[in-house]
Amino acid sequence: MLDALAKKLQIKPESRVLVLDAPDGYTDGLAPLPEGAVLSTTAKGTFDVVHLFVREAKDLAKKAPRALAAVREGGVLWISYPKKSSGVKTDITRDHGWDVVEEAGWGPVSQVSIDDTWSALRWKPEATVTRKAGSKVAPDTRATTTKSSSA
């Protein structure tokens, strides 16, 4: 699954990518990056793609401002959190625990599976988000979710 992860996260050629607080081995799993893409784990400047990992809402409250400040205008922001099925204790779900990001004016637009432990929500400035009535996450045909292998 990791072979398509860079594409799933919308990492394009020449992208500047920031990964914050990732689990061990995650950045290795992004390889090979598209041509000219550069990965950093230090938030200096702005980036085309920012991917933050958090375990709990208190982590998000502490780390989100740094991630939000690092996303260039029109850039892609992903925030990963533990899946309910992962066994990792968390108070964040797809629909709850995102107050600090929402209060900063960002809204969720799509969700992808990173691996068996992590899901990621993609965020955009709220003013640019369109949703179906009653949906917390906006429809987005560019992002894909993990499909079940059973037929």
mmCIF file of C-alpha atoms in Angstrom:
data_model
loop_
_atom_site.group_PDB
_atom_site.id
_atom_site.type_symbol
_atom_site.label_atom_id
_atom_site.label_comp_id
_atom_site.label_asym_id
_atom_site.label_seq_id
_atom_site.Cartn_x
_atom_site.Cartn_y
_atom_site.Cartn_z
ATOM 1 C CA MET A 1 0.000 0.000 0.000
ATOM 2 C CA LEU A 2 2.829 2.425 0.746
ATOM 3 C CA ASP A 3 4.007 2.349 -2.889
ATOM 4 C CA ALA A 4 1.076 4.584 -3.837
ATOM 5 C CA LEU A 5 1.136 6.707 -0.698
ATOM 6 C CA ALA A 6 2.889 9.720 -2.221
ATOM 7 C CA LYS A 7 0.278 9.826 -4.985
ATOM 8 C CA LYS A 8 -2.578 9.362 -2.513
ATOM 9 C CA LEU A 9 -1.276 12.323 -0.489
ATOM 10 C CA GLN A 10 -1.091 14.487 -3.629
ATOM 11 C CA ILE A 11 2.691 14.831 -3.539
ATOM 12 C CA LYS A 12 3.643 16.078 -6.988
ATOM 13 C CA PRO A 13 6.984 16.602 -8.760
ATOM 14 C CA GLU A 14 8.990 19.504 -7.317
ATOM 15 C CA SER A 15 6.824 19.577 -4.152
ATOM 16 C CA ARG A 16 8.235 20.696 -0.840
ATOM 17 C CA VAL A 17 6.870 18.200 1.705
ATOM 18 C CA LEU A 18 6.875 18.607 5.489
ATOM 19 C CA VAL A 19 6.251 15.579 7.715
ATOM 20 C CA LEU A 20 5.784 16.249 11.431
ATOM 21 C CA ASP A 21 5.795 13.702 14.258
ATOM 22 C CA ALA A 22 5.499 10.686 11.968
ATOM 23 C CA PRO A 23 5.824 7.146 13.300
ATOM 24 C CA ASP A 24 9.127 5.353 12.773
ATOM 25 C CA GLY A 25 9.637 4.284 9.169
ATOM 26 C CA TYR A 26 6.887 6.469 7.722
ATOM 27 C CA THR A 27 9.132 8.739 5.662
ATOM 28 C CA ASP A 28 10.938 5.705 4.212
ATOM 29 C CA GLY A 29 7.535 4.435 3.069
ATOM 30 C CA LEU A 30 6.974 7.563 0.982
ATOM 31 C CA ALA A 31 9.874 6.634 -1.308
ATOM 32 C CA PRO A 32 10.234 6.981 -4.119
ATOM 33 C CA LEU A 33 9.000 10.567 -4.092
ATOM 34 C CA PRO A 34 8.031 12.167 -7.397
ATOM 35 C CA GLU A 35 10.918 13.742 -9.301
ATOM 36 C CA GLY A 36 12.300 16.822 -7.590
ATOM 37 C CA ALA A 37 10.112 16.486 -4.488
ATOM 38 C CA VAL A 38 11.963 17.295 -1.284
ATOM 39 C CA LEU A 39 10.967 15.974 2.140
ATOM 40 C CA SER A 40 11.695 17.789 5.399
ATOM 41 C CA THR A 41 10.921 17.089 9.036
ATOM 42 C CA THR A 42 11.708 20.658 10.106
ATOM 43 C CA ALA A 43 9.126 23.428 9.679
ATOM 44 C CA LYS A 44 11.188 26.223 8.128
ATOM 45 C CA GLY A 45 9.298 28.206 5.504
ATOM 46 C CA THR A 46 6.163 27.050 3.727
ATOM 47 C CA PHE A 47 5.445 23.756 2.019
ATOM 48 C CA ASP A 48 3.261 22.373 -0.757
ATOM 49 C CA VAL A 49 2.259 19.367 1.361
ATOM 50 C CA VAL A 50 2.227 19.237 5.163
ATOM 51 C CA HIS A 51 1.480 15.959 6.972
ATOM 52 C CA LEU A 52 1.094 16.048 10.761
ATOM 53 C CA PHE A 53 0.591 12.965 12.942
ATOM 54 C CA VAL A 54 -1.234 13.260 16.285
ATOM 55 C CA ARG A 55 -2.515 10.726 18.803
ATOM 56 C CA GLU A 56 -4.917 12.851 20.851
ATOM 57 C CA ALA A 57 -6.710 16.197 20.731
ATOM 58 C CA LYS A 58 -4.234 17.681 23.221
ATOM 59 C CA ASP A 59 -1.394 16.785 20.795
ATOM 60 C CA LEU A 60 -3.339 18.425 17.997
ATOM 61 C CA ALA A 61 -3.875 21.604 20.033
ATOM 62 C CA LYS A 62 -0.141 21.823 20.665
ATOM 63 C CA LYS A 63 1.108 20.899 17.168
ATOM 64 C CA ALA A 64 -1.542 22.214 14.753
ATOM 65 C CA PRO A 65 -0.444 25.872 14.785
ATOM 66 C CA ARG A 66 3.018 24.905 13.500
ATOM 67 C CA ALA A 67 1.529 22.706 10.764
ATOM 68 C CA LEU A 68 -1.052 25.310 9.710
ATOM 69 C CA ALA A 69 1.591 28.025 9.484
ATOM 70 C CA ALA A 70 3.742 25.800 7.269
ATOM 71 C CA VAL A 71 1.128 25.215 4.529
ATOM 72 C CA ARG A 72 1.637 27.536 1.570
ATOM 73 C CA GLU A 73 -1.448 29.167 0.062
ATOM 74 C CA GLY A 74 -3.130 26.508 -2.067
ATOM 75 C CA GLY A 75 -1.079 23.771 -0.401
ATOM 76 C CA VAL A 76 -2.259 20.433 0.942
ATOM 77 C CA LEU A 77 -2.643 19.766 4.683
ATOM 78 C CA TRP A 78 -3.025 16.219 6.001
ATOM 79 C CA ILE A 79 -3.495 15.376 9.658
ATOM 80 C CA SER A 80 -3.231 11.717 10.619
ATOM 81 C CA TYR A 81 -4.807 10.182 13.697
ATOM 82 C CA PRO A 82 -5.090 6.585 14.972
ATOM 83 C CA LYS A 83 -7.864 4.466 13.525
ATOM 84 C CA LYS A 84 -10.429 3.180 15.984
ATOM 85 C CA SER A 85 -9.433 -0.377 15.004
ATOM 86 C CA SER A 86 -5.715 0.275 15.652
ATOM 87 C CA GLY A 87 -5.847 -0.309 19.386
ATOM 88 C CA VAL A 88 -4.077 3.031 19.954
ATOM 89 C CA LYS A 89 -5.829 5.099 22.616
ATOM 90 C CA THR A 90 -7.193 8.297 21.066
ATOM 91 C CA ASP A 91 -9.969 10.833 21.536
ATOM 92 C CA ILE A 92 -9.932 11.883 17.870
ATOM 93 C CA THR A 93 -12.245 10.459 15.208
ATOM 94 C CA ARG A 94 -13.094 11.596 11.714
ATOM 95 C CA ASP A 95 -15.867 13.759 13.150
ATOM 96 C CA HIS A 96 -14.574 14.800 16.589
ATOM 97 C CA GLY A 97 -11.544 16.362 18.221
ATOM 98 C CA TRP A 98 -10.601 18.889 15.523
ATOM 99 C CA ASP A 99 -11.682 22.094 17.278
ATOM 100 C CA VAL A 100 -8.289 23.816 17.055
ATOM 101 C CA VAL A 101 -8.090 23.275 13.284
ATOM 102 C CA GLU A 102 -11.700 24.285 12.675
ATOM 103 C CA GLU A 103 -11.321 27.376 14.875
ATOM 104 C CA ALA A 104 -8.332 28.347 12.721
ATOM 105 C CA GLY A 105 -10.707 28.430 9.733
ATOM 106 C CA TRP A 106 -9.961 25.054 8.111
ATOM 107 C CA GLY A 107 -12.441 22.345 7.116
ATOM 108 C CA PRO A 108 -12.024 18.634 6.331
ATOM 109 C CA VAL A 109 -12.450 17.638 2.690
ATOM 110 C CA SER A 110 -11.408 13.992 2.394
ATOM 111 C CA GLN A 111 -10.073 11.023 4.290
ATOM 112 C CA VAL A 112 -7.546 8.363 3.270
ATOM 113 C CA SER A 113 -6.050 5.326 4.926
ATOM 114 C CA ILE A 114 -2.311 5.567 5.555
ATOM 115 C CA ASP A 115 -1.872 2.040 6.935
ATOM 116 C CA ASP A 116 -3.478 -0.314 9.484
ATOM 117 C CA THR A 117 -2.893 2.200 12.291
ATOM 118 C CA TRP A 118 -3.371 5.655 10.756
ATOM 119 C CA SER A 119 -6.087 7.515 8.864
ATOM 120 C CA ALA A 120 -5.520 10.995 7.463
ATOM 121 C CA LEU A 121 -7.909 13.883 6.938
ATOM 122 C CA ARG A 122 -7.146 16.454 4.264
ATOM 123 C CA TRP A 123 -7.968 20.040 5.221
ATOM 124 C CA LYS A 124 -8.589 23.227 3.244
ATOM 125 C CA PRO A 125 -9.419 26.771 4.294
ATOM 126 C CA GLU A 126 -13.127 26.648 5.183
ATOM 127 C CA ALA A 127 -13.992 29.361 2.653
ATOM 128 C CA THR A 128 -12.921 26.990 -0.155
ATOM 129 C CA VAL A 129 -14.766 23.881 1.118
ATOM 130 C CA THR A 130 -18.040 22.705 -0.414
ATOM 131 C CA ARG A 131 -20.023 19.891 1.184
ATOM 132 C CA LYS A 132 -23.120 17.853 0.585
ATOM 133 C CA ALA A 133 -25.892 18.638 3.077
ATOM 134 C CA GLY A 134 -25.329 16.853 6.377
ATOM 135 C CA SER A 135 -21.764 15.794 5.581
ATOM 136 C CA LYS A 136 -18.841 16.757 7.821
ATOM 137 C CA VAL A 137 -16.278 15.774 5.172
ATOM 138 C CA ALA A 138 -16.648 17.330 1.734
ATOM 139 C CA PRO A 139 -16.803 15.031 -1.285
ATOM 140 C CA ASP A 140 -13.510 14.856 -3.161
ATOM 141 C CA THR A 141 -13.042 12.555 -6.099
ATOM 142 C CA ARG A 142 -9.255 13.059 -6.185
ATOM 143 C CA ALA A 143 -8.592 11.269 -2.888
ATOM 144 C CA THR A 144 -9.039 7.541 -2.626
ATOM 145 C CA THR A 145 -9.809 5.418 0.377
ATOM 146 C CA THR A 146 -8.643 1.905 1.057
ATOM 147 C CA LYS A 147 -10.962 -0.597 -0.561
ATOM 148 C CA SER A 148 -11.845 -3.928 0.945
ATOM 149 C CA SER A 149 -10.210 -6.878 -0.765
ATOM 150 C CA SER A 150 -13.287 -9.055 -0.314
ATOM 151 C CA ALA A 151 -15.578 -9.324 -3.288
#
